Amino acid sequence: DIQMTQSPSAMSASVGDRVTITCRASQGISNYLVWFQQKPGKVPERLIYAASTLQSGVPSRFSGSGSGTEFTLTISSLQPEDFATYYCLQHNSYPLTFGGGTKVEIK
Amino acid sequence: EVQLVESGGGLVQPGGSLRLSCAASGFTFSDHYMDWVRQAPGKGLEWVGRTRSKASGYTTEYAASVKGRFTISRDDSKNSLYLQMNSLKAEDSAVYYCARVGVTTIQGAYYYSLDVWGQGTTVTVSS
């Protein structure tokens, strides 16, 4: 199985900060990676797919990059509504596997 | 509007069974692969399994943690997805989400990724 290691597991940031979250795959997954945002008590929402393609309707401050084994999700200027937990998911091979999540909290 | 609505969750004793349903609307259900994903209380997301479409033979994939105990099925005539859960354990307690698998083609490559999620149904396994 492919292991997805997300870092950090939690972080504190201020409104306006640039935030970077990393996801590392235990083996190459090309760009078969998706990023989700989950707010407390809510359903996960897809932000980015194919590692770098922004989901329609998602603000352009979100961006994704990477290929192979290392991927990043960047929020260029953190907004109040961005405080949430972020997950990566690889769908290169079965079983699909999620990263452990990164909780972004208010500093 | 694309919508997925899960039902069937509840309290069940260890070793028991439960069947979850997911009713789909607002899209051509039969065209899509469908997944189940779960989230234990205060924990991260865990992929449970997938059923492919009729065009792909209705084949299924499962996580190792549920293989042999859980069965995913679908009824395209009812726009419904199911998760039959047997031999339930305490560690199966979670919110169970159904999710649609959307297909995107980028530069000739196909990307199958979860694009729409239901609200979830809660399963508690406890004596």
Short mmCIF file of C-alpha atoms in Angstrom, two decimals:
data_model
loop_
_atom_site.label_atom_id
_atom_site.label_comp_id
_atom_site.label_asym_id
_atom_site.label_seq_id
_atom_site.Cartn_x
_atom_site.Cartn_y
_atom_site.Cartn_z
CA ASP A 1 0.00 0.00 0.00
CA ILE A 2 1.12 3.55 -0.64
CA GLN A 3 1.61 5.56 2.54
CA MET A 4 0.83 9.27 2.43
CA THR A 5 2.69 11.33 5.01
CA GLN A 6 1.37 14.80 5.58
CA SER A 7 3.23 17.54 7.39
CA PRO A 8 2.78 19.34 9.58
CA SER A 9 -0.04 17.58 11.38
CA ALA A 10 -1.13 20.89 12.85
CA MET A 11 -0.13 24.51 12.58
CA SER A 12 -1.07 27.93 13.83
CA ALA A 13 -1.18 30.79 11.38
CA SER A 14 -2.51 34.31 11.13
CA VAL A 15 -4.84 35.84 8.59
CA GLY A 16 -2.75 36.92 5.62
CA ASP A 17 -0.02 34.35 6.18
CA ARG A 18 1.28 32.14 3.40
CA VAL A 19 0.69 28.52 4.34
CA THR A 20 2.33 25.45 2.84
CA ILE A 21 1.29 21.87 3.55
CA THR A 22 3.31 18.92 2.29
CA CYS A 23 2.26 15.42 1.36
CA ARG A 24 4.84 12.73 0.64
CA ALA A 25 4.04 9.41 -0.99
CA SER A 26 5.95 6.26 -0.11
CA GLN A 27 6.27 5.54 -3.82
CA GLY A 28 5.70 7.46 -7.01
CA ILE A 29 2.10 8.35 -7.80
CA SER A 30 2.64 10.60 -10.82
CA ASN A 31 0.16 13.41 -10.24
CA TYR A 32 -2.76 11.30 -9.05
CA LEU A 33 -3.27 13.40 -5.96
CA VAL A 34 -6.23 15.31 -4.61
CA TRP A 35 -6.44 17.89 -1.82
CA PHE A 36 -9.56 18.22 0.35
CA GLN A 37 -10.62 20.79 2.91
CA GLN A 38 -12.79 19.79 5.85
CA LYS A 39 -14.26 22.29 8.27
CA PRO A 40 -15.44 21.12 11.70
CA GLY A 41 -18.67 19.15 11.46
CA LYS A 42 -18.72 19.48 7.69
CA VAL A 43 -18.18 17.26 4.70
CA PRO A 44 -14.79 17.24 2.94
CA GLU A 45 -14.66 19.38 -0.18
CA ARG A 46 -12.31 18.90 -3.09
CA LEU A 47 -9.93 21.80 -3.58
CA ILE A 48 -7.43 20.51 -6.09
CA TYR A 49 -7.15 17.42 -8.28
CA ALA A 50 -4.48 16.07 -10.58
CA ALA A 51 -2.08 17.61 -8.06
CA SER A 52 -2.41 21.13 -9.43
CA THR A 53 -5.82 21.67 -11.05
CA LEU A 54 -8.03 24.00 -9.06
CA GLN A 55 -11.58 22.82 -8.48
CA SER A 56 -14.13 25.15 -10.03
CA GLY A 57 -15.28 27.74 -7.52
CA VAL A 58 -12.26 27.41 -5.26
CA PRO A 59 -10.46 30.71 -4.61
CA SER A 60 -7.23 31.25 -6.54
CA ARG A 61 -5.27 31.72 -3.31
CA PHE A 62 -5.20 27.92 -3.18
CA SER A 63 -2.66 26.17 -5.36
CA GLY A 64 -1.14 22.73 -5.61
CA SER A 65 2.11 21.47 -7.02
CA GLY A 66 4.25 18.40 -7.22
CA SER A 67 4.59 15.10 -8.97
CA GLY A 68 6.03 11.72 -8.12
CA THR A 69 6.39 11.54 -4.37
CA GLU A 70 6.28 15.11 -3.08
CA PHE A 71 3.33 17.46 -3.22
CA THR A 72 2.41 20.79 -1.70
CA LEU A 73 -0.76 22.69 -1.06
CA THR A 74 -0.22 26.42 -0.72
CA ILE A 75 -2.60 29.06 0.54
CA SER A 76 -1.09 32.36 -0.58
CA SER A 77 -2.89 34.57 1.92
CA LEU A 78 -4.81 32.77 4.65
CA GLN A 79 -8.39 33.95 5.14
CA PRO A 80 -10.64 33.40 8.17
CA GLU A 81 -12.72 30.83 6.28
CA ASP A 82 -9.61 28.75 5.53
CA PHE A 83 -9.16 27.53 9.08
CA ALA A 84 -9.87 23.85 8.62
CA THR A 85 -8.24 20.46 8.26
CA TYR A 86 -6.66 19.59 4.93
CA TYR A 87 -6.17 16.08 3.57
CA CYS A 88 -4.33 14.70 0.59
CA LEU A 89 -5.49 11.54 -1.19
CA GLN A 90 -3.59 9.40 -3.66
CA HIS A 91 -5.55 7.56 -6.32
CA ASN A 92 -2.66 6.13 -8.31
CA SER A 93 -3.27 2.62 -7.01
CA TYR A 94 -5.53 0.63 -4.73
CA PRO A 95 -6.17 0.91 -1.92
CA LEU A 96 -6.61 4.65 -2.13
CA THR A 97 -4.91 6.27 0.84
CA PHE A 98 -5.33 9.59 2.61
CA GLY A 99 -2.73 11.59 4.40
CA GLY A 100 -3.21 12.00 8.14
CA GLY A 101 -4.47 15.55 7.78
CA THR A 102 -3.17 19.01 8.63
CA LYS A 103 -5.19 21.13 11.00
CA VAL A 104 -4.75 24.83 10.36
CA GLU A 105 -5.65 26.85 13.43
CA ILE A 106 -5.81 30.52 14.22
CA LYS A 107 -2.73 31.99 15.87
CA GLU B 1 -28.38 19.85 -7.98
CA VAL B 2 -26.03 16.94 -7.44
CA GLN B 3 -26.88 15.27 -4.15
CA LEU B 4 -25.92 12.19 -2.17
CA VAL B 5 -27.91 11.20 0.91
CA GLU B 6 -26.76 8.40 3.19
CA SER B 7 -29.00 6.46 5.54
CA GLY B 8 -28.98 3.31 7.62
CA GLY B 9 -26.52 4.21 10.32
CA GLY B 10 -27.10 3.39 13.95
CA LEU B 11 -25.98 1.46 17.00
CA VAL B 12 -25.03 -2.17 16.50
CA GLN B 13 -23.37 -4.73 18.72
CA PRO B 14 -19.92 -6.12 17.95
CA GLY B 15 -20.25 -8.98 15.51
CA GLY B 16 -23.46 -7.58 14.12
CA SER B 17 -24.41 -6.37 10.66
CA LEU B 18 -25.67 -3.16 9.18
CA ARG B 19 -26.54 -2.01 5.67
CA LEU B 20 -25.95 1.57 4.64
CA SER B 21 -27.63 3.19 1.66
CA CYS B 22 -26.77 6.22 -0.41
CA ALA B 23 -29.40 7.82 -2.63
CA ALA B 24 -28.06 9.80 -5.55
CA SER B 25 -29.76 12.53 -7.55
CA GLY B 26 -28.93 15.30 -9.97
CA PHE B 27 -26.54 13.31 -12.14
CA THR B 28 -26.40 10.13 -14.20
CA PHE B 29 -25.62 7.72 -11.39
CA SER B 30 -25.02 4.75 -13.66
CA ASP B 31 -22.11 6.48 -15.37
CA HIS B 32 -20.08 6.93 -12.22
CA TYR B 33 -17.85 4.89 -10.00
CA MET B 34 -18.88 5.37 -6.38
CA ASP B 35 -16.86 5.19 -3.16
CA TRP B 36 -17.38 4.82 0.56
CA VAL B 37 -15.11 6.73 2.92
CA ARG B 38 -15.26 6.72 6.71
CA GLN B 39 -14.06 8.92 9.53
CA ALA B 40 -13.77 7.69 13.09
CA PRO B 41 -14.56 10.24 15.81
CA GLY B 42 -11.81 12.85 15.97
CA LYS B 43 -9.74 10.99 13.37
CA GLY B 44 -8.80 11.37 9.73
CA LEU B 45 -10.40 10.06 6.58
CA GLU B 46 -10.15 6.41 5.58
CA TRP B 47 -11.09 5.08 2.15
CA VAL B 48 -13.33 2.02 2.48
CA GLY B 49 -13.95 0.90 -1.06
CA ARG B 50 -15.25 1.46 -4.56
CA THR B 51 -17.72 0.08 -7.03
CA ARG B 52 -17.16 0.73 -10.68
CA SER B 53 -19.88 1.41 -13.20
CA LYS B 54 -21.70 -1.12 -15.37
CA ALA B 55 -19.41 -0.18 -18.23
CA SER B 56 -16.49 -1.36 -16.07
CA GLY B 57 -18.23 -4.51 -14.97
CA TYR B 58 -19.46 -3.35 -11.55
CA THR B 59 -16.14 -4.51 -10.13
CA THR B 60 -15.17 -3.53 -6.61
CA GLU B 61 -12.09 -2.63 -4.57
CA TYR B 62 -11.74 -2.61 -0.79
CA ALA B 63 -9.43 -1.46 1.92
CA ALA B 64 -7.66 -4.30 3.67
CA SER B 65 -9.32 -3.37 6.96
CA VAL B 66 -12.78 -4.23 5.61
CA LYS B 67 -12.12 -6.78 2.90
CA GLY B 68 -14.12 -9.94 3.46
CA ARG B 69 -16.48 -8.22 5.91
CA PHE B 70 -17.91 -5.36 3.87
CA THR B 71 -19.59 -5.54 0.48
CA ILE B 72 -20.31 -2.61 -1.80
CA SER B 73 -23.15 -2.90 -4.29
CA ARG B 74 -25.32 -0.63 -6.35
CA ASP B 75 -28.71 -0.55 -8.00
CA ASP B 76 -28.58 1.78 -10.98
CA SER B 77 -32.34 1.49 -11.49
CA LYS B 78 -32.79 3.07 -8.05
CA ASN B 79 -29.81 5.44 -8.24
CA SER B 80 -28.59 3.84 -5.05
CA LEU B 81 -25.34 2.69 -3.54
CA TYR B 82 -25.07 0.25 -0.65
CA LEU B 83 -22.55 -0.85 1.94
CA GLN B 84 -23.27 -4.17 3.63
CA MET B 85 -21.20 -4.39 6.80
CA ASN B 86 -20.84 -7.72 8.58
CA SER B 87 -18.81 -8.89 11.56
CA LEU B 88 -18.65 -5.34 12.82
CA LYS B 89 -15.96 -4.32 15.27
CA ALA B 90 -15.64 -1.37 17.61
CA GLU B 91 -13.02 0.12 15.30
CA ASP B 92 -15.61 0.31 12.52
CA SER B 93 -17.40 3.06 14.45
CA ALA B 94 -17.30 6.12 12.24
CA VAL B 95 -19.20 8.51 10.05
CA TYR B 96 -19.60 6.80 6.69
CA TYR B 97 -19.68 8.97 3.59
CA CYS B 98 -20.60 7.98 0.08
CA ALA B 99 -18.81 9.91 -2.61
CA ARG B 100 -19.09 10.21 -6.34
CA VAL B 101 -16.00 9.54 -8.42
CA GLY B 102 -15.66 12.21 -11.06
CA VAL B 103 -13.62 11.61 -14.20
CA THR B 104 -11.47 14.29 -15.75
CA THR B 105 -9.28 13.99 -18.78
CA ILE B 106 -6.11 16.06 -18.78
CA GLN B 107 -3.68 15.76 -21.67
CA GLY B 108 -5.01 12.31 -22.48
CA ALA B 109 -4.79 10.97 -18.93
CA TYR B 110 -7.88 10.01 -16.94
CA TYR B 111 -8.22 11.22 -13.36
CA TYR B 112 -10.80 9.45 -11.20
CA SER B 113 -11.23 11.42 -8.00
CA LEU B 114 -13.89 11.97 -5.39
CA ASP B 115 -15.73 15.14 -6.32
CA VAL B 116 -19.08 15.06 -4.48
CA TRP B 117 -19.72 13.76 -0.96
CA GLY B 118 -22.85 12.98 0.99
CA GLN B 119 -23.48 14.31 4.49
CA GLY B 120 -22.59 11.02 6.10
CA THR B 121 -24.32 8.54 8.39
CA THR B 122 -23.00 7.51 11.79
CA VAL B 123 -22.28 3.93 12.72
CA THR B 124 -21.56 3.03 16.33
CA VAL B 125 -20.42 -0.45 17.20
CA SER B 126 -20.77 -1.03 20.91
CA SER B 127 -22.26 -3.44 23.39
#
